[in-house]
mmCIF file of C-alpha atoms (C1' of nucleotides) in Angstrom:
data_model
loop_
_atom_site.group_PDB
_atom_site.id
_atom_site.type_symbol
_atom_site.label_atom_id
_atom_site.label_comp_id
_atom_site.label_asym_id
_atom_site.label_seq_id
_atom_site.Cartn_x
_atom_site.Cartn_y
_atom_site.Cartn_z
ATOM 1 C CA MET Q 159 -10.117 92.799 -79.035
ATOM 2 C CA LYS Q 160 -8.101 93.339 -75.927
ATOM 3 C CA LEU Q 161 -9.560 92.811 -72.437
ATOM 4 C CA VAL Q 162 -7.516 93.895 -69.406
ATOM 5 C CA THR Q 163 -7.755 93.342 -65.670
ATOM 6 C CA TYR Q 164 -5.833 96.003 -63.563
ATOM 7 C CA ASN Q 165 -5.760 96.350 -59.799
ATOM 8 C CA VAL Q 166 -5.216 100.113 -59.510
ATOM 9 C CA ASN Q 167 -4.691 100.333 -55.789
ATOM 10 C CA GLY Q 168 -6.582 103.563 -55.417
ATOM 11 C CA ILE Q 169 -8.200 105.040 -58.613
ATOM 12 C CA LYS Q 170 -7.791 108.633 -57.410
ATOM 13 C CA ALA Q 171 -4.113 108.163 -56.632
ATOM 14 C CA ARG Q 172 -3.641 106.316 -59.853
ATOM 15 C CA LEU Q 173 -5.569 108.384 -62.209
ATOM 16 C CA PRO Q 174 -2.670 109.854 -64.207
ATOM 17 C CA ARG Q 175 -1.215 106.268 -64.754
ATOM 18 C CA LEU Q 176 -4.657 104.795 -65.706
ATOM 19 C CA LEU Q 177 -5.360 107.750 -68.149
ATOM 20 C CA GLU Q 178 -1.833 107.125 -69.721
ATOM 21 C CA TYR Q 179 -2.591 103.367 -70.033
ATOM 22 C CA LEU Q 180 -5.949 103.987 -71.698
ATOM 23 C CA ALA Q 181 -4.554 106.499 -74.191
ATOM 24 C CA GLU Q 182 -1.372 104.447 -74.980
ATOM 25 C CA VAL Q 183 -2.826 100.950 -75.116
ATOM 26 C CA GLN Q 184 -6.407 101.552 -76.032
ATOM 27 C CA PRO Q 185 -7.930 98.370 -74.539
ATOM 28 C CA ASP Q 186 -11.471 97.497 -75.466
ATOM 29 C CA ILE Q 187 -12.561 96.376 -72.038
ATOM 30 C CA VAL Q 188 -10.946 97.046 -68.688
ATOM 31 C CA CYS Q 189 -11.776 95.430 -65.342
ATOM 32 C CA LEU Q 190 -10.585 97.486 -62.386
ATOM 33 C CA GLN Q 191 -10.050 96.473 -58.834
ATOM 34 C CA GLU Q 192 -9.246 98.351 -55.573
ATOM 35 C CA LEU Q 193 -10.976 101.571 -56.451
ATOM 36 C CA LYS Q 194 -10.891 102.636 -52.757
ATOM 37 C CA SER Q 195 -13.515 105.226 -53.758
ATOM 38 C CA THR Q 196 -17.345 105.508 -53.718
ATOM 39 C CA ASP Q 197 -19.419 105.859 -56.750
ATOM 40 C CA GLU Q 198 -19.752 109.476 -55.824
ATOM 41 C CA THR Q 199 -15.931 110.151 -55.641
ATOM 42 C CA VAL Q 200 -14.690 108.098 -58.587
ATOM 43 C CA PRO Q 201 -13.187 110.087 -61.524
ATOM 44 C CA ASP Q 202 -16.202 109.479 -63.700
ATOM 45 C CA ARG Q 203 -15.811 112.545 -65.993
ATOM 46 C CA GLU Q 204 -12.143 111.958 -66.506
ATOM 47 C CA ILE Q 205 -12.789 108.264 -67.576
ATOM 48 C CA ARG Q 206 -15.604 109.370 -69.854
ATOM 49 C CA ASP Q 207 -13.417 112.087 -71.469
ATOM 50 C CA ALA Q 208 -10.854 109.440 -72.113
ATOM 51 C CA GLY Q 209 -13.437 107.760 -74.265
ATOM 52 C CA TYR Q 210 -14.610 104.951 -72.005
ATOM 53 C CA HIS Q 211 -18.019 104.000 -70.616
ATOM 54 C CA PRO Q 212 -17.684 103.155 -66.962
ATOM 55 C CA LEU Q 213 -19.755 100.943 -64.689
ATOM 56 C CA TRP Q 214 -18.920 101.563 -61.059
ATOM 57 C CA HIS Q 215 -19.251 99.438 -57.940
ATOM 58 C CA GLY Q 216 -17.320 101.446 -55.411
ATOM 59 C CA GLN Q 217 -16.827 101.409 -51.653
ATOM 60 C CA LYS Q 218 -15.408 103.890 -49.268
ATOM 61 C CA GLY Q 219 -11.776 103.431 -48.420
ATOM 62 C CA PHE Q 220 -11.325 99.760 -49.586
ATOM 63 C CA ASN Q 221 -12.206 97.292 -52.340
ATOM 64 C CA GLY Q 222 -14.427 98.636 -55.196
ATOM 65 C CA VAL Q 223 -14.423 97.218 -58.675
ATOM 66 C CA ALA Q 224 -15.386 98.630 -62.176
ATOM 67 C CA ILE Q 225 -15.790 97.740 -65.783
ATOM 68 C CA LEU Q 226 -14.740 100.152 -68.513
ATOM 69 C CA ALA Q 227 -15.756 99.657 -72.156
ATOM 70 C CA ARG Q 228 -14.622 101.717 -75.239
ATOM 71 C CA ASP Q 229 -17.461 101.081 -77.737
ATOM 72 C CA THR Q 230 -20.573 100.546 -75.877
ATOM 73 C CA PRO Q 231 -21.583 101.114 -72.300
ATOM 74 C CA PRO Q 232 -21.441 97.793 -70.233
ATOM 75 C CA VAL Q 233 -24.976 96.688 -69.286
ATOM 76 C CA GLU Q 234 -24.997 95.544 -65.624
ATOM 77 C CA ARG Q 235 -26.063 91.961 -64.922
ATOM 78 C CA GLN Q 236 -25.186 91.606 -61.344
ATOM 79 C CA ARG Q 237 -23.243 93.316 -58.433
ATOM 80 C CA GLY Q 238 -22.111 91.267 -55.523
ATOM 81 C CA LEU Q 239 -22.367 87.535 -54.997
ATOM 82 C CA GLY Q 240 -25.179 85.794 -53.525
ATOM 83 C CA GLY Q 241 -25.116 83.382 -50.476
ATOM 84 C CA GLU Q 242 -24.162 86.049 -47.822
ATOM 85 C CA PRO Q 243 -26.765 88.842 -47.609
ATOM 86 C CA GLU Q 244 -24.897 90.662 -44.857
ATOM 87 C CA ASP Q 245 -21.654 90.894 -47.101
ATOM 88 C CA GLU Q 246 -21.320 94.605 -48.120
ATOM 89 C CA GLN Q 247 -17.853 94.531 -49.580
ATOM 90 C CA SER Q 248 -17.761 95.631 -53.134
ATOM 91 C CA ARG Q 249 -15.810 92.841 -54.873
ATOM 92 C CA TYR Q 250 -17.856 91.474 -57.791
ATOM 93 C CA LEU Q 251 -19.461 93.256 -60.835
ATOM 94 C CA GLU Q 252 -20.822 91.476 -63.925
ATOM 95 C CA ALA Q 253 -21.882 93.053 -67.108
ATOM 96 C CA GLU Q 254 -22.600 92.279 -70.628
ATOM 97 C CA VAL Q 255 -20.349 94.209 -73.034
ATOM 98 C CA GLY Q 256 -19.402 93.617 -76.629
ATOM 99 C CA GLY Q 257 -21.225 90.307 -76.835
ATOM 100 C CA LEU Q 258 -19.454 88.927 -73.815
ATOM 101 C CA VAL Q 259 -20.305 88.479 -70.147
ATOM 102 C CA VAL Q 260 -17.454 90.143 -68.200
ATOM 103 C CA ALA Q 261 -16.939 89.970 -64.448
ATOM 104 C CA SER Q 262 -14.468 92.186 -62.551
ATOM 105 C CA ILE Q 263 -13.378 90.254 -59.470
ATOM 106 C CA TYR Q 264 -11.490 91.299 -56.276
ATOM 107 C CA LEU Q 265 -11.145 88.183 -54.272
ATOM 108 C CA PRO Q 266 -10.417 88.713 -50.530
ATOM 109 C CA ASN Q 267 -6.799 88.500 -49.589
ATOM 110 C CA GLY Q 268 -7.368 86.341 -46.563
ATOM 111 C CA ASN Q 269 -4.312 87.287 -44.434
ATOM 112 C CA PRO Q 270 -3.574 86.660 -41.765
ATOM 113 C CA GLN Q 271 -4.289 82.963 -41.948
ATOM 114 C CA PRO Q 272 -5.658 81.077 -40.146
ATOM 115 C CA GLY Q 273 -8.374 83.445 -38.961
ATOM 116 C CA PRO Q 274 -11.721 85.020 -39.902
ATOM 117 C CA LYS Q 275 -10.318 86.763 -42.948
ATOM 118 C CA PHE Q 276 -9.128 83.486 -44.341
ATOM 119 C CA ASP Q 277 -12.411 81.947 -43.641
ATOM 120 C CA TYR Q 278 -14.068 84.741 -45.485
ATOM 121 C CA LYS Q 279 -11.784 84.310 -48.373
ATOM 122 C CA LEU Q 280 -12.634 80.509 -48.685
ATOM 123 C CA ARG Q 281 -16.301 81.194 -48.251
ATOM 124 C CA TRP Q 282 -16.177 83.897 -51.015
ATOM 125 C CA MET Q 283 -14.462 81.448 -53.381
ATOM 126 C CA GLU Q 284 -17.222 78.973 -52.942
ATOM 127 C CA ARG Q 285 -19.767 81.773 -53.628
ATOM 128 C CA LEU Q 286 -17.857 82.744 -56.795
ATOM 129 C CA ALA Q 287 -17.733 79.085 -57.862
ATOM 130 C CA THR Q 288 -21.549 78.925 -57.507
ATOM 131 C CA ARG Q 289 -21.979 81.980 -59.776
ATOM 132 C CA ALA Q 290 -19.471 80.694 -62.200
ATOM 133 C CA ARG Q 291 -21.289 77.347 -62.446
ATOM 134 C CA THR Q 292 -24.412 79.265 -63.378
ATOM 135 C CA LEU Q 293 -22.597 81.117 -66.139
ATOM 136 C CA LEU Q 294 -21.399 77.801 -67.617
ATOM 137 C CA THR Q 295 -24.923 76.254 -67.335
ATOM 138 C CA ASP Q 296 -26.246 79.194 -69.276
ATOM 139 C CA GLU Q 297 -23.366 78.604 -71.889
ATOM 140 C CA VAL Q 298 -22.690 82.289 -72.276
ATOM 141 C CA PRO Q 299 -19.297 83.619 -73.560
ATOM 142 C CA ALA Q 300 -17.736 84.864 -70.379
ATOM 143 C CA VAL Q 301 -14.501 86.233 -68.892
ATOM 144 C CA LEU Q 302 -13.937 86.289 -65.141
ATOM 145 C CA ALA Q 303 -11.151 88.681 -64.803
ATOM 146 C CA GLY Q 304 -9.582 90.124 -61.674
ATOM 147 C CA ASP Q 305 -7.229 90.005 -58.749
ATOM 148 C CA TYR Q 306 -7.826 86.454 -57.414
ATOM 149 C CA ASN Q 307 -5.248 86.686 -54.657
ATOM 150 C CA VAL Q 308 -4.338 83.153 -55.299
ATOM 151 C CA ILE Q 309 -0.815 81.939 -56.369
ATOM 152 C CA ALA Q 310 -1.984 78.728 -57.992
ATOM 153 C CA ASN Q 311 1.324 77.067 -58.764
ATOM 154 C CA ASP Q 312 4.900 76.905 -57.220
ATOM 155 C CA ASP Q 313 6.200 78.488 -60.475
ATOM 156 C CA ASP Q 314 3.823 81.437 -60.159
ATOM 157 C CA THR Q 315 5.995 83.031 -57.509
ATOM 158 C CA PHE Q 316 9.528 84.225 -57.149
ATOM 159 C CA SER Q 317 9.925 82.198 -53.917
ATOM 160 C CA VAL Q 318 7.693 79.390 -52.641
ATOM 161 C CA ARG Q 319 9.517 79.651 -49.227
ATOM 162 C CA ALA Q 320 8.828 83.395 -48.755
ATOM 163 C CA MET Q 321 5.127 82.842 -49.523
ATOM 164 C CA ALA Q 322 4.651 79.545 -47.830
ATOM 165 C CA ASP Q 323 2.750 80.886 -44.932
ATOM 166 C CA ASP Q 324 0.799 83.371 -46.816
ATOM 167 C CA ALA Q 325 -3.043 83.068 -47.376
ATOM 168 C CA LEU Q 326 -2.448 83.419 -51.138
ATOM 169 C CA MET Q 327 -0.578 80.058 -51.281
ATOM 170 C CA GLN Q 328 -2.435 77.852 -48.831
ATOM 171 C CA PRO Q 329 -3.561 74.414 -50.106
ATOM 172 C CA GLU Q 330 -7.273 75.544 -49.431
ATOM 173 C CA SER Q 331 -6.814 78.670 -51.549
ATOM 174 C CA ARG Q 332 -5.216 76.634 -54.316
ATOM 175 C CA GLU Q 333 -7.711 73.788 -54.199
ATOM 176 C CA ALA Q 334 -10.660 76.252 -54.433
ATOM 177 C CA TYR Q 335 -9.048 77.845 -57.386
ATOM 178 C CA ARG Q 336 -8.385 74.462 -59.075
ATOM 179 C CA ARG Q 337 -11.990 73.433 -58.354
ATOM 180 C CA LEU Q 338 -13.186 76.610 -60.091
ATOM 181 C CA LEU Q 339 -11.029 75.923 -63.205
ATOM 182 C CA ALA Q 340 -12.195 72.241 -63.156
ATOM 183 C CA GLN Q 341 -15.642 73.395 -63.906
ATOM 184 C CA GLY Q 342 -14.414 74.099 -67.430
ATOM 185 C CA TRP Q 343 -12.724 77.531 -67.230
ATOM 186 C CA THR Q 344 -9.410 78.282 -69.028
ATOM 187 C CA ASP Q 345 -6.662 80.140 -67.194
ATOM 188 C CA ALA Q 346 -5.627 82.267 -70.146
ATOM 189 C CA LEU Q 347 -2.079 83.353 -68.825
ATOM 190 C CA ARG Q 348 -1.350 79.715 -67.875
ATOM 191 C CA THR Q 349 -2.517 78.369 -71.210
ATOM 192 C CA ARG Q 350 -0.142 80.855 -73.039
ATOM 193 C CA HIS Q 351 2.801 80.648 -70.548
ATOM 194 C CA PRO Q 352 2.464 77.002 -69.270
ATOM 195 C CA ARG Q 353 5.930 77.055 -67.669
ATOM 196 C CA GLY Q 354 5.119 79.855 -65.280
ATOM 197 C CA GLY Q 355 7.547 82.697 -64.278
ATOM 198 C CA VAL Q 356 5.084 85.331 -65.254
ATOM 199 C CA TRP Q 357 4.355 87.835 -62.601
ATOM 200 C CA THR Q 358 1.453 90.433 -62.176
ATOM 201 C CA PHE Q 359 2.239 91.812 -58.792
ATOM 202 C CA TRP Q 360 5.386 93.151 -57.135
ATOM 203 C CA ASP Q 361 5.268 94.348 -53.565
ATOM 204 C CA TYR Q 362 6.269 97.931 -52.806
ATOM 205 C CA GLN Q 363 8.522 96.714 -49.978
ATOM 206 C CA ALA Q 364 11.970 95.348 -49.643
ATOM 207 C CA GLY Q 365 12.827 96.146 -53.315
ATOM 208 C CA ALA Q 366 10.501 93.609 -54.851
ATOM 209 C CA TRP Q 367 10.248 95.410 -58.168
ATOM 210 C CA PRO Q 368 14.097 95.977 -58.775
ATOM 211 C CA ARG Q 369 14.645 92.342 -57.646
ATOM 212 C CA ASP Q 370 11.849 91.155 -59.839
ATOM 213 C CA ALA Q 371 10.392 89.401 -56.864
ATOM 214 C CA GLY Q 372 6.778 89.060 -57.931
ATOM 215 C CA PHE Q 373 4.022 86.611 -58.307
ATOM 216 C CA ARG Q 374 0.985 85.939 -60.523
ATOM 217 C CA ILE Q 375 -2.423 86.641 -58.844
ATOM 218 C CA ASP Q 376 -4.227 88.503 -61.539
ATOM 219 C CA HIS Q 377 -6.137 85.935 -63.628
ATOM 220 C CA LEU Q 378 -8.371 85.920 -66.688
ATOM 221 C CA LEU Q 379 -10.702 82.856 -66.804
ATOM 222 C CA LEU Q 380 -12.459 82.012 -70.137
ATOM 223 C CA SER Q 381 -15.640 80.045 -70.654
ATOM 224 C CA PRO Q 382 -15.531 77.269 -73.153
ATOM 225 C CA ALA Q 383 -17.579 79.361 -75.514
ATOM 226 C CA ILE Q 384 -14.670 81.687 -75.995
ATOM 227 C CA ALA Q 385 -11.618 79.525 -75.006
ATOM 228 C CA ASP Q 386 -10.892 78.922 -78.814
ATOM 229 C CA ARG Q 387 -10.928 82.796 -79.377
ATOM 230 C CA LEU Q 388 -7.767 83.187 -77.202
ATOM 231 C CA ARG Q 389 -4.912 84.542 -79.308
ATOM 232 C CA GLU Q 390 -2.574 86.060 -76.821
ATOM 233 C CA ALA Q 391 -2.335 86.730 -73.040
ATOM 234 C CA GLY Q 392 0.318 88.698 -71.179
ATOM 235 C CA VAL Q 393 1.275 91.441 -68.649
ATOM 236 C CA ASP Q 394 1.906 95.081 -69.421
ATOM 237 C CA LYS Q 395 4.854 94.937 -67.033
ATOM 238 C CA ALA Q 396 6.347 98.263 -67.879
ATOM 239 C CA TYR Q 397 3.481 100.161 -66.197
ATOM 240 C CA ARG Q 398 4.651 98.633 -62.880
ATOM 241 C CA GLY Q 399 7.944 100.618 -63.169
ATOM 242 C CA ARG Q 400 6.487 104.008 -63.731
ATOM 243 C CA ASP Q 401 6.356 106.777 -61.178
ATOM 244 C CA LYS Q 402 3.629 106.391 -58.614
ATOM 245 C CA ALA Q 403 2.691 102.961 -60.067
ATOM 246 C CA SER Q 404 0.216 100.441 -58.694
ATOM 247 C CA ASP Q 405 1.869 97.247 -57.169
ATOM 248 C CA HIS Q 406 -0.085 95.316 -59.780
ATOM 249 C CA ALA Q 407 0.547 95.448 -63.678
ATOM 250 C CA PRO Q 408 -2.308 95.464 -66.272
ATOM 251 C CA THR Q 409 -2.785 91.802 -67.144
ATOM 252 C CA TRP Q 410 -4.575 91.083 -70.541
ATOM 253 C CA VAL Q 411 -5.956 88.666 -73.070
ATOM 254 C CA ARG Q 412 -6.449 89.319 -76.804
ATOM 255 C CA LEU Q 413 -9.454 87.459 -78.264
ATOM 256 C CA THR Q 414 -10.364 87.261 -81.942
ATOM 257 C CA ASP Q 415 -13.534 89.228 -82.782
ATOM 258 C "C1'" DA Y 86 16.104 88.042 -39.192
ATOM 259 C "C1'" DT Y 87 16.059 91.803 -42.003
ATOM 260 C "C1'" DG Y 88 13.570 96.337 -43.334
ATOM 261 C "C1'" DG Y 89 9.901 98.979 -43.505
ATOM 262 C "C1'" DC Y 90 5.989 100.816 -48.981
ATOM 263 C "C1'" DT Y 91 1.527 102.899 -50.304
ATOM 264 C "C1'" DT Y 92 -3.334 104.369 -49.967
ATOM 265 C "C1'" DA Y 93 -7.224 106.199 -47.612
ATOM 266 C "C1'" DG Y 94 -9.729 107.870 -43.519
ATOM 267 C "C1'" DT Y 95 -12.968 109.191 -37.878
ATOM 268 C "C1'" DT Y 96 -5.898 112.171 -41.014
ATOM 269 C "C1'" DC Y 97 -0.078 113.983 -38.114
ATOM 270 C "C1'" DC Y 98 -1.609 107.775 -36.507
ATOM 271 C "C1'" DT Y 99 -3.945 103.585 -37.820
ATOM 272 C "C1'" DA Y 100 -5.716 99.786 -40.767
ATOM 273 C "C1'" DA Y 101 -5.280 97.174 -44.791
ATOM 274 C "C1'" DG Y 102 -2.957 95.459 -48.499
ATOM 275 C "C1'" DA Y 103 -0.288 90.903 -50.358
#
DNA sequence: ATGGCTTAGTTCCTAAGA
């Protein structure tokens, strides 16, 4: 089975690209981020007509995550993370689908840093770690898939220097990500491409795509219960080059059934 | 230092993204 994470950067603006992707690749499960739409304004009918069962967790204007599944409807387990009741940003959605627990994650960007947005990012990462710990304790087969907004290693970016002051690459962001992995999660892309140099995002500005000046921030984390089912991991890079593309490319794992 | 994209909303400018 193929499980994809794809930050679409606006699902209404991206709908033709997303429908193409679903038709051409036919992934089994798709975690979406940055819907920038409410549950009332998402293209629910179009996704269903494309053969997918959607579970939406939208928000007006910003954020918004979803889980799409081809065979059976995702059964919701949780929306949002605990620990900060006043947080109304739609960034976490967890469901059971196809015998897996799947989470669609849109981790806060955190720029500019230092500042309140960076503090929110670090708090959010701790809240995610708390949830992730529970999933491991319960020993469920789980995939935490999404836009983590963390460049974990120097070889995960085209330029360490260009990104040095960015929230994506601060030591605090990296350490929080490493602590999460150290719970027992497997970074699937890293495992299959240990030398780095694999990008999932290319900025719209300054010719980043034609220069191949990207970085890897979309991650799929596998729980121990399914880590040995990992067969392949990659990026469907060509979709970044299409007309009116998202600045992220679909990033995926293939698991044995 | 440069140059300056894309989306959505309180829409013809601004905020946010990364």
